[in-house]
mmCIF file of C-alpha atoms in Angstrom:
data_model
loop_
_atom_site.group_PDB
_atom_site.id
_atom_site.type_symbol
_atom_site.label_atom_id
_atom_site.label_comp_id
_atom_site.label_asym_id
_atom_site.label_seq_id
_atom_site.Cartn_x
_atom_site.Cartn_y
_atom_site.Cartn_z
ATOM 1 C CA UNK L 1 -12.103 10.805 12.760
ATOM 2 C CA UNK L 2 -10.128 7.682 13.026
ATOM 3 C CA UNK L 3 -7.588 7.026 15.494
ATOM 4 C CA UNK L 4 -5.480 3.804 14.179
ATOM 5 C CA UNK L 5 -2.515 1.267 16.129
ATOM 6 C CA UNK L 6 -1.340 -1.701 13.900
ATOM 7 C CA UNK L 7 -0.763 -4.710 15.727
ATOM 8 C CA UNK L 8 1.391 -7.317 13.695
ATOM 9 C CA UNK L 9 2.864 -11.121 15.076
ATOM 10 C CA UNK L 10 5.002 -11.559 11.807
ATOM 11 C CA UNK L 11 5.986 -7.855 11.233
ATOM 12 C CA UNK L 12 6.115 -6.932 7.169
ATOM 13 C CA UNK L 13 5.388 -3.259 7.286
ATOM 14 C CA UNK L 14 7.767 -0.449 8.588
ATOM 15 C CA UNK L 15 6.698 1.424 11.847
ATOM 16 C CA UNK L 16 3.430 -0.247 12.181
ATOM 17 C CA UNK L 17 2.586 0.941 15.458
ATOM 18 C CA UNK L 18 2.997 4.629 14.507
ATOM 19 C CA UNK L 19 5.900 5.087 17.060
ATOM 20 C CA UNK L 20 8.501 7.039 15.391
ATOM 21 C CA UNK L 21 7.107 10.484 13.087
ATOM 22 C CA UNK L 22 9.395 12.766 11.136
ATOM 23 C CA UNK L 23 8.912 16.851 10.264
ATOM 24 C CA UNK L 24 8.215 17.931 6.334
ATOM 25 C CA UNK L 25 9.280 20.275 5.177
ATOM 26 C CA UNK L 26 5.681 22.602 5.627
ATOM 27 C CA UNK L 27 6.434 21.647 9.507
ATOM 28 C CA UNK L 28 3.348 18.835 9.944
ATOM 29 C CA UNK L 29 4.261 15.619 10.863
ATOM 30 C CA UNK L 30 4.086 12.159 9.368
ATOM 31 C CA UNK L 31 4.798 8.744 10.893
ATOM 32 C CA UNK L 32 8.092 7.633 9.674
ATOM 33 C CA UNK L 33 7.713 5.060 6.224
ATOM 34 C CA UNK L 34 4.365 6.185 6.383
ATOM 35 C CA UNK L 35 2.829 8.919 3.547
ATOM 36 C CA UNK L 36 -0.280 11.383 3.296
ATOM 37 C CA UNK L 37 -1.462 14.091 0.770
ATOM 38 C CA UNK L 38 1.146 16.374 2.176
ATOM 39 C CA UNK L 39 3.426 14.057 0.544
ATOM 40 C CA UNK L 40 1.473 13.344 -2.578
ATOM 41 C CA UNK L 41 2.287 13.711 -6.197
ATOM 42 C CA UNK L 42 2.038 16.033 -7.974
ATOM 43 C CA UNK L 43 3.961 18.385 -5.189
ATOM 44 C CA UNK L 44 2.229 21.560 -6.354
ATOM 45 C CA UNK L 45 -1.035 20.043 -5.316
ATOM 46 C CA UNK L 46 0.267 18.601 -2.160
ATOM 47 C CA UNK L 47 1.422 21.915 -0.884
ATOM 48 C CA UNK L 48 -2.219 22.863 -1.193
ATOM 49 C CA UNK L 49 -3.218 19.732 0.518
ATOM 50 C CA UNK L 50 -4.761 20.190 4.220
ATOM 51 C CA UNK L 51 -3.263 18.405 6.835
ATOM 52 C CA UNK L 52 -5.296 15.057 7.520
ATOM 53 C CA UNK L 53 -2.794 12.901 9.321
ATOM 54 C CA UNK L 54 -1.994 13.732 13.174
ATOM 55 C CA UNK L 55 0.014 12.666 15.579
ATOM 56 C CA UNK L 56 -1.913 11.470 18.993
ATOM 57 C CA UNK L 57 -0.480 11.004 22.215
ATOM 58 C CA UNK L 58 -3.712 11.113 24.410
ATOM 59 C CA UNK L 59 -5.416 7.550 24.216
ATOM 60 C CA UNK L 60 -2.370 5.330 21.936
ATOM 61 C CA UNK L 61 -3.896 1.647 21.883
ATOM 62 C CA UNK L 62 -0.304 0.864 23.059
ATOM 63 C CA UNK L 63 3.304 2.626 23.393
ATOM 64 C CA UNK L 64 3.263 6.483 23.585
ATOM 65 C CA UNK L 65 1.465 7.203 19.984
ATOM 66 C CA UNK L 66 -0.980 6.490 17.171
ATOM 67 C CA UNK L 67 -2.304 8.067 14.395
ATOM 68 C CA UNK L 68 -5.659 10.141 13.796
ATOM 69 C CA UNK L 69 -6.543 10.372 10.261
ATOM 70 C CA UNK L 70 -9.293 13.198 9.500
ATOM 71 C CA UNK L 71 -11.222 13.993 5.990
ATOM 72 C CA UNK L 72 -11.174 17.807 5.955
ATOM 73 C CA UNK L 73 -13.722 19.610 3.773
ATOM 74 C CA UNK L 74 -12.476 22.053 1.285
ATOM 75 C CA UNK L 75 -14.431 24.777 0.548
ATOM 76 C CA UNK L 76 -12.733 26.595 -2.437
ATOM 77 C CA UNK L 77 -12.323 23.594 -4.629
ATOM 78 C CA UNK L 78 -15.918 21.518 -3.378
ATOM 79 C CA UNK L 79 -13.863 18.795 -2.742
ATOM 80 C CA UNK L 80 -13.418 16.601 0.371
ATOM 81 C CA UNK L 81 -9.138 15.341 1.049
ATOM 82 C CA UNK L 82 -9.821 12.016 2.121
ATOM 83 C CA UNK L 83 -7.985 11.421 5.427
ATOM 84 C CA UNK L 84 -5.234 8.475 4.511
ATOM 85 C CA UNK L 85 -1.887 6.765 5.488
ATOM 86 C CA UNK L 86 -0.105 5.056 2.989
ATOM 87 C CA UNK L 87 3.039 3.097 2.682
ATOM 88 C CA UNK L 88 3.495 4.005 -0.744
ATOM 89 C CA UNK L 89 2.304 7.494 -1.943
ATOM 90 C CA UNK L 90 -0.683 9.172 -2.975
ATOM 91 C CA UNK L 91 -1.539 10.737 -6.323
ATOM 92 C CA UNK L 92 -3.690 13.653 -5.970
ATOM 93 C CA UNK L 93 -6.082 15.256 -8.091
ATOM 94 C CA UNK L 94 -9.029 17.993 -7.933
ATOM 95 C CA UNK L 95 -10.758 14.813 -9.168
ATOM 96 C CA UNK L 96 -11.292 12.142 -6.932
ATOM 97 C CA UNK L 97 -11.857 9.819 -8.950
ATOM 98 C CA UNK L 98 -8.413 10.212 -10.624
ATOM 99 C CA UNK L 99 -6.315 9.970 -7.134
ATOM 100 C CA UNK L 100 -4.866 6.711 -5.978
ATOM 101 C CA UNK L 101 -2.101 5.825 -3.873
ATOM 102 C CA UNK L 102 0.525 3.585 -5.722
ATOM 103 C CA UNK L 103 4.210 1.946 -5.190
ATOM 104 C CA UNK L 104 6.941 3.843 -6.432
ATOM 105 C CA UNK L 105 9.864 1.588 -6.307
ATOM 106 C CA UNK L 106 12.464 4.372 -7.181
ATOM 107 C CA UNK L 107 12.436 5.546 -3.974
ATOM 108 C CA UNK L 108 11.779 3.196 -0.868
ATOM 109 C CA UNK L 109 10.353 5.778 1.241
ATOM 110 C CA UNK L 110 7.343 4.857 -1.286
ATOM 111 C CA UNK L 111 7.133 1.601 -0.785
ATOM 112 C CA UNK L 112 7.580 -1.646 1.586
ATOM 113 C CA UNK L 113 8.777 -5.066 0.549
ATOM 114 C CA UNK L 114 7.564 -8.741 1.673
ATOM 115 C CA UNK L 115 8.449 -11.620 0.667
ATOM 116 C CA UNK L 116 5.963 -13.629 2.747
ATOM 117 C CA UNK L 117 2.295 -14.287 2.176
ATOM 118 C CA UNK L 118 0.763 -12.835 5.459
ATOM 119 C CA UNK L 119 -2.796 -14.337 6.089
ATOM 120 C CA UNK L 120 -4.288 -11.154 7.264
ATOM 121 C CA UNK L 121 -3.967 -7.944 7.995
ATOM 122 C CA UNK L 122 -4.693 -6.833 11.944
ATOM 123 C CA UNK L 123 -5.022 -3.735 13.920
ATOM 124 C CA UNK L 124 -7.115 -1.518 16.305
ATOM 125 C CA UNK L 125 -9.094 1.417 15.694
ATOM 126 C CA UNK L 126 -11.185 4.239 17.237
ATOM 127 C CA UNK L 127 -13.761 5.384 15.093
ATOM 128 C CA UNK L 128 -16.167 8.368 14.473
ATOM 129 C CA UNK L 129 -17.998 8.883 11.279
ATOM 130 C CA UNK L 130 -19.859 11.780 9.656
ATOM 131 C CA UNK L 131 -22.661 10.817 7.523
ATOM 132 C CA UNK L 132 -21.840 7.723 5.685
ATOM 133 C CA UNK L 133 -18.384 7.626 6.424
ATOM 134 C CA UNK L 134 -16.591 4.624 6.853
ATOM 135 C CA UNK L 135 -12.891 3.186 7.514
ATOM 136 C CA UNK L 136 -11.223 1.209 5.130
ATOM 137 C CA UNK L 137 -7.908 -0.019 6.173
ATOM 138 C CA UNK L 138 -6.232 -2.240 2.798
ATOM 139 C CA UNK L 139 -3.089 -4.252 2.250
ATOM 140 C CA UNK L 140 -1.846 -4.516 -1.652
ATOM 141 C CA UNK L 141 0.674 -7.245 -2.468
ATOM 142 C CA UNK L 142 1.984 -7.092 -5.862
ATOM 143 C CA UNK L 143 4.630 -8.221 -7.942
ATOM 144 C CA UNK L 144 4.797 -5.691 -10.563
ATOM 145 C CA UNK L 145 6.477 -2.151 -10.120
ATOM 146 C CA UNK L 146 3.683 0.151 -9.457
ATOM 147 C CA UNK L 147 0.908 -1.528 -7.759
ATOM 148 C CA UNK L 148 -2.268 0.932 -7.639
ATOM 149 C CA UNK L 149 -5.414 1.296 -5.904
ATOM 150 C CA UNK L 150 -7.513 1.564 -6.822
ATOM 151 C CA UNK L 151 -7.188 -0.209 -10.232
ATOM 152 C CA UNK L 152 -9.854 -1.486 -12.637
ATOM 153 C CA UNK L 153 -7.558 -4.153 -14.152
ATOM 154 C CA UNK L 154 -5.392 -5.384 -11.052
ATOM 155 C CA UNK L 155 -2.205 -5.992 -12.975
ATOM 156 C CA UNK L 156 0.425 -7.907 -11.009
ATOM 157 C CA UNK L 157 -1.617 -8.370 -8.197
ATOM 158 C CA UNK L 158 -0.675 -11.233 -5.806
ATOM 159 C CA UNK L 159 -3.423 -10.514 -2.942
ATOM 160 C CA UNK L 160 -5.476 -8.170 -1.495
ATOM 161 C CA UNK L 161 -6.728 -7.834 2.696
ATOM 162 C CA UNK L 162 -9.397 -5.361 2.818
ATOM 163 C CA UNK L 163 -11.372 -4.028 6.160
ATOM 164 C CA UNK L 164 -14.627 -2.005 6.333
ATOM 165 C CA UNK L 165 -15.460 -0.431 9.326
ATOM 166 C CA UNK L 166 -19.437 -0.561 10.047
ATOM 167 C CA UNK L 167 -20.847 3.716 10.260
ATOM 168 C CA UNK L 168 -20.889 3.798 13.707
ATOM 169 C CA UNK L 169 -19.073 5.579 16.711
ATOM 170 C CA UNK L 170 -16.589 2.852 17.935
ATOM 171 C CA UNK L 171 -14.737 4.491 21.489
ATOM 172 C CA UNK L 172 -13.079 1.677 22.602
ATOM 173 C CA UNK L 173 -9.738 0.259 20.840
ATOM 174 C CA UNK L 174 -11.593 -2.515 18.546
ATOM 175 C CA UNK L 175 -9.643 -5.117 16.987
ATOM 176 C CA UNK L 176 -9.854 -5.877 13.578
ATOM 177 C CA UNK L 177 -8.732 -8.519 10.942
ATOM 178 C CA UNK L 178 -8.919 -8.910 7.062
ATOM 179 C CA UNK L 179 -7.764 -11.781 4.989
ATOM 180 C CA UNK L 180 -5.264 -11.831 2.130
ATOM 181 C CA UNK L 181 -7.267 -13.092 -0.815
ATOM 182 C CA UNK L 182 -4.701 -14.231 -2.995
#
């Protein structure tokens, strides 16, 4: 369980603070430029997807919301759906190890331009882990038209900001911070 606010001086994502959500069309909610595996391609797979992403109005780091990101166990296909928010969109998989989340400029709800070279990426989070779970929170700038992640070869990347929670309960809203390595 993760509960997530992004903070952000020089503002280059949409909606960072989770504040505005929109209905799909299964009737779960999603923060507004903001994506999950109930919005993943292939659609056939994401109308199987659970619901990991959640709207939470009981303890927002600041304005009325933020978001609470779950992995939920499935049972039928041995798989766990990684909890995620994306500003581009996730490509699902039964394998895991063939999903990624990736820009799709041919639509802009699937992706978000800058055209600055932010130093870092900051935030706050909440965090609870099972097992060895941890939080990653990452930041892809790329020049090319379908910047992945993961991806072996890194084509057309400009820089990268990458957090790692530590596997521990965090209760309080914790800042955090990652460099761009460009």
């Amino acid at each position: 369980l993760v509960f997530i606010s992004f903070s952000i001086q020089a503002q280059v994502i949409d909606n960072p603070s989770f504040e505005e959500w929109e209905t799909l069309d299964n009737g779960n909610q999603e923060p507004v430029d903001w994506s999950s595996n109930q919005t993943a391609e292939p659609t056939n797979l994401a109308n199987l997807a659970p619901q990991v992403l959640f709207k939470d109005s009981i303890d927002p780091h600041s304005g009325d919301y933020c978001i609470r990101v779950l992995n939920v166990y499935i049972a039928i296909a041995n798989i766990v759906a990684n909890g995620i928010a994306t500003s581009g969109r996730v490509h699902a998989d039964f394998n895991p190890a063939l999903g990624n989340t990736h820009t799709s400029v041919s639509d802009p709800q699937w992706y978000t331009e800058c055209t600055t070279r932010p130093d870092s990426i900051v935030g706050y989070y909440k965090y609870s882990p099972v097992d060895e779970d941890i939080c990653i929170v990452q930041a892809l700038l790329h020049t090319d038209t379908t910047g992945v992640i993961p991806d072996a070869d890194s084509t057309g990347y400009v820089g990268i900001a990458k957090f790692e929670s530590p596997n521990e309960t965090i209760t309080e809203w914790t800042r955090f911070s990652a460099p761009f390595v460009y």
